Tab-separated table of N, CA and C in Angstrom:
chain	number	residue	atom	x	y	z
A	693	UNK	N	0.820	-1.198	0.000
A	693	UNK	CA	0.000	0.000	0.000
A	693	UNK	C	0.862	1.258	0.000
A	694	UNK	N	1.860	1.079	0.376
A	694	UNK	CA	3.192	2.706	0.221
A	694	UNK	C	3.768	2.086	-0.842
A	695	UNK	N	3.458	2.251	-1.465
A	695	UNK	CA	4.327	1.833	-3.114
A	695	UNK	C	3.584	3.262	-4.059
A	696	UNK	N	2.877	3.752	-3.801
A	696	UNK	CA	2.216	4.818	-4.319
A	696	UNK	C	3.053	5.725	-4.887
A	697	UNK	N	3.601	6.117	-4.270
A	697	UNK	CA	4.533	7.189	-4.759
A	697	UNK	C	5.747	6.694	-5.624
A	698	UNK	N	6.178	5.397	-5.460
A	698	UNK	CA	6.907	4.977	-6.144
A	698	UNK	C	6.398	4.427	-7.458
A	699	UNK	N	4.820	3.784	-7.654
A	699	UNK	CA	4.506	3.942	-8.771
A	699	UNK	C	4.219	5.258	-9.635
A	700	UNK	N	3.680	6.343	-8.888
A	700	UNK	CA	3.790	7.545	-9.589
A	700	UNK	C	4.832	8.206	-10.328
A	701	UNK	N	6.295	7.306	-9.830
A	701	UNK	CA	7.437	8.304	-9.885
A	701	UNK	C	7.856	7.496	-11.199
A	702	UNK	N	7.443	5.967	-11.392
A	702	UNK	CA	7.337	5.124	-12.756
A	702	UNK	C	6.411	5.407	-13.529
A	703	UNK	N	5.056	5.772	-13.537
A	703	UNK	CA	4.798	6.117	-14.673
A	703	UNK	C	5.125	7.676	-15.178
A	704	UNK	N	5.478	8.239	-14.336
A	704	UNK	CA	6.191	9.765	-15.254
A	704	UNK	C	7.550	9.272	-15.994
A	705	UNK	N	8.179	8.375	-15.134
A	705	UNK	CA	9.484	8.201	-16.209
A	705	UNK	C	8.914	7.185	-17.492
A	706	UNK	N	8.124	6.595	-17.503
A	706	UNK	CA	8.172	6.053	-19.038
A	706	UNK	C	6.861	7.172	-19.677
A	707	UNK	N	5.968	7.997	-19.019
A	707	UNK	CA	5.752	9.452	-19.849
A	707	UNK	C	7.055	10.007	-20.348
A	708	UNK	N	8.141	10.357	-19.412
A	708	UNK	CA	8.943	10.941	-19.907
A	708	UNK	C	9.844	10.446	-21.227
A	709	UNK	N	10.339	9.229	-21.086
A	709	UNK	CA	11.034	8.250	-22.146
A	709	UNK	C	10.148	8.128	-23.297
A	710	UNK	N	8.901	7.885	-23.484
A	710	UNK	CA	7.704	7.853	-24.451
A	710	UNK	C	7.763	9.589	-25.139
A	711	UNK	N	7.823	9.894	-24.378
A	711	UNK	CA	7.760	11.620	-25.060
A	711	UNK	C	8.604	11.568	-26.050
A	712	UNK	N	10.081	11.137	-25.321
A	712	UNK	CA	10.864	11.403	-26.065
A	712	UNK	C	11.172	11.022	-27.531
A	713	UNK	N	11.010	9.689	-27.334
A	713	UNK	CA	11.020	8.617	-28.261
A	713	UNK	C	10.001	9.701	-29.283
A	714	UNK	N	9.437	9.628	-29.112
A	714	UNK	CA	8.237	9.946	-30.004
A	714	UNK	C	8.057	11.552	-30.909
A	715	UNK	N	9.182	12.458	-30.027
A	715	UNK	CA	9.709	13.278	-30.503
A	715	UNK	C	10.732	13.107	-31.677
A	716	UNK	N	11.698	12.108	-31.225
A	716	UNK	CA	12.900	11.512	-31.924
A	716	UNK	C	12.152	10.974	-33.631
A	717	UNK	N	11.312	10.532	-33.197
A	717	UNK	CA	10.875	9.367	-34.343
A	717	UNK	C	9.981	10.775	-35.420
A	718	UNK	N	9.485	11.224	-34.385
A	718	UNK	CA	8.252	12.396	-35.462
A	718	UNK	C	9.390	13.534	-36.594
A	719	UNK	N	10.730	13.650	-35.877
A	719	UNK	CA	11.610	14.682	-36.227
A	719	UNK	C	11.952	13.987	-37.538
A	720	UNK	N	12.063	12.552	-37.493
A	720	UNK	CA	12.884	11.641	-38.358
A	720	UNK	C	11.736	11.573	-39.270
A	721	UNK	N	10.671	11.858	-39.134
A	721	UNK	CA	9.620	11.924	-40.047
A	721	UNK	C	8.975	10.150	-39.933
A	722	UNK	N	8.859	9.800	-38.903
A	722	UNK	CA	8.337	8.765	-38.796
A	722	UNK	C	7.531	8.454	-38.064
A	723	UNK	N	5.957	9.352	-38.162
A	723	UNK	CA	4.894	9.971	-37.167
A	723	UNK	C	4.181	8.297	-37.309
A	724	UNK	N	4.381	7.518	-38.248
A	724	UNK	CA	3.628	6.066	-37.659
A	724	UNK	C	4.380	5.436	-36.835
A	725	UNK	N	5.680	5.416	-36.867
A	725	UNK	CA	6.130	4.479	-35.412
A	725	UNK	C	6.458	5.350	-34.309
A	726	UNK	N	6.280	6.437	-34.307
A	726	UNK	CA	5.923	7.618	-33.487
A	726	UNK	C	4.754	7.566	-32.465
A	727	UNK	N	3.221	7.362	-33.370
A	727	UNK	CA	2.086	7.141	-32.864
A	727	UNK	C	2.118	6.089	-32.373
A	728	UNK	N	2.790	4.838	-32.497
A	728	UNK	CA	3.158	3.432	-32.116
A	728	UNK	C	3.467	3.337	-30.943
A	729	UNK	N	4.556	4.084	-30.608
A	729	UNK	CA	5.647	4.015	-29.536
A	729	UNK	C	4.545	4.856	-28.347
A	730	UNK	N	3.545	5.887	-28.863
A	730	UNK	CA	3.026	6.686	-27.594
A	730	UNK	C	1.650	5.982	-27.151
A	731	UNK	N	1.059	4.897	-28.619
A	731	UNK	CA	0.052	3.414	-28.019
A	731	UNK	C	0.588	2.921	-27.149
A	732	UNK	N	1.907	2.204	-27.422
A	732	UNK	CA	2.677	1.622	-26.409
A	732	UNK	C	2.839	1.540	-25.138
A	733	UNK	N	3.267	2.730	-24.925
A	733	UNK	CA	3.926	3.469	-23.765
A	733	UNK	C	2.301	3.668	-22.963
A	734	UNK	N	0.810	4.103	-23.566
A	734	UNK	CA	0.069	3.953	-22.356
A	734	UNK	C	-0.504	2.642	-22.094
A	735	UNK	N	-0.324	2.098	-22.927
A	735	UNK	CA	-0.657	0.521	-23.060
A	735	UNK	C	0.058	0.380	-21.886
A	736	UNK	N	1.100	0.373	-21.592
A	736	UNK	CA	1.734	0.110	-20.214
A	736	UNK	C	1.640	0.790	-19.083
A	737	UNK	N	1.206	2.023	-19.122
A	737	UNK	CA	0.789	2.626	-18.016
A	737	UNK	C	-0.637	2.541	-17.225
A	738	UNK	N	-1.427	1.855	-18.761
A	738	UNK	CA	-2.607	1.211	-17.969
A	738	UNK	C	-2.548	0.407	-17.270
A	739	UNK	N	-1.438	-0.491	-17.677
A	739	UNK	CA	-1.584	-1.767	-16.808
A	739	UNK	C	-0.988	-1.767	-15.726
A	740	UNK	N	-0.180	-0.730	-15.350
A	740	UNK	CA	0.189	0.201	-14.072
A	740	UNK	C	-0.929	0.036	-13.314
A	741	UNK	N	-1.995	1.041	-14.043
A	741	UNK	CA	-3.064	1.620	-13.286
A	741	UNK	C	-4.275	0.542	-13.085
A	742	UNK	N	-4.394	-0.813	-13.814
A	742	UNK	CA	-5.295	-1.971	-13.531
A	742	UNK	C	-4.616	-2.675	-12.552
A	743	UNK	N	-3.420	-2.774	-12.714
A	743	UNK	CA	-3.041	-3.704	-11.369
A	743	UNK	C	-3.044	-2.902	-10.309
A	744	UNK	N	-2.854	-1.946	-10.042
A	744	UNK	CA	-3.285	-0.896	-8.322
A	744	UNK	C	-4.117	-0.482	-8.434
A	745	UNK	N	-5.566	-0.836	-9.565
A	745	UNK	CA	-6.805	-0.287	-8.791
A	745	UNK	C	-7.323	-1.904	-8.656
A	746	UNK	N	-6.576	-3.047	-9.224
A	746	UNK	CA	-6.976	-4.590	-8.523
A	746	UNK	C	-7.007	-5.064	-6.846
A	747	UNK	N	-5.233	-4.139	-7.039
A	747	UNK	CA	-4.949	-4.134	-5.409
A	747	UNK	C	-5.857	-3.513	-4.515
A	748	UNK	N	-5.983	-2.357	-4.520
A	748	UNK	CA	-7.087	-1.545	-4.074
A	748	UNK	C	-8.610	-2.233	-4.167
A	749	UNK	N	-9.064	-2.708	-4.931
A	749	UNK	CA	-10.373	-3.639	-4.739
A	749	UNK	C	-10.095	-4.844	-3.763
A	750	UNK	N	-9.006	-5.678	-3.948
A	750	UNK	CA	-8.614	-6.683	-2.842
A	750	UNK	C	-8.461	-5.683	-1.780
A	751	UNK	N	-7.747	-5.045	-1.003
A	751	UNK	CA	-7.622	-4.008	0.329
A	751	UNK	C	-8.757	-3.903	0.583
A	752	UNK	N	-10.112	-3.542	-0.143
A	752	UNK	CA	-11.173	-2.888	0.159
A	752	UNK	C	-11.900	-4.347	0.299
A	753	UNK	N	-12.057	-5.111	-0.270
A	753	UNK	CA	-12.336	-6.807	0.190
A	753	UNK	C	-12.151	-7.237	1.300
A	754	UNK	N	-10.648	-7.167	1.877
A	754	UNK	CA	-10.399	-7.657	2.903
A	754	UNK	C	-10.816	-6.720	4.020
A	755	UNK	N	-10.484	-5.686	4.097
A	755	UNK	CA	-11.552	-4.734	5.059
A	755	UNK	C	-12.864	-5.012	5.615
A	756	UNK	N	-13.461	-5.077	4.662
A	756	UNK	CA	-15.308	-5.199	4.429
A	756	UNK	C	-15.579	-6.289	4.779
A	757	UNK	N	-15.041	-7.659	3.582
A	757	UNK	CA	-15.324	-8.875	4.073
A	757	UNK	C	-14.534	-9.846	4.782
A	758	UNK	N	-14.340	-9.237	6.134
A	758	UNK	CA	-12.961	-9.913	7.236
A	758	UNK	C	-13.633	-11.495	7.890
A	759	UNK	N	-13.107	-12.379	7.679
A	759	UNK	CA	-14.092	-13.648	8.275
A	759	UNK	C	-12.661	-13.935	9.372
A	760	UNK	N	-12.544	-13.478	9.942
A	760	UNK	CA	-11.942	-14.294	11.369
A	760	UNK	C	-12.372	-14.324	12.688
């Protein structure tokens, strides 16, 4: 549950690395593997954000429905 901030501080760095990339590639005139690389990049930040709002539904499970 304190991992929060440390996931926040991962998905800005692959925002940040994705930016870049995608700058690099658009300059080179290559706005389709450009648009690729910035699918990509949230493609993975979703799955950031599905697995800690999974966790967060289990936390809120075990709270609510405590059987001991």
């Amino acid at each position: 549950m304190y991992q929060d901030a440390s996931i926040l501080f991962q998905i800005a760095g692959i925002g940040i690395i994705v930016a870049m990339i995608h700058t690099i590639l658009k300059q080179m005139g290559k706005e389709e593997y450009a648009q690729f690389a910035s699918i990509v990049g949230f493609i993975i930040v979703l799955i950031f954000v599905i697995n800690g709002i999974s966790d967060l539904f289990q936390e809120i499970k075990s709270v609510f429905l405590y059987q001991g």
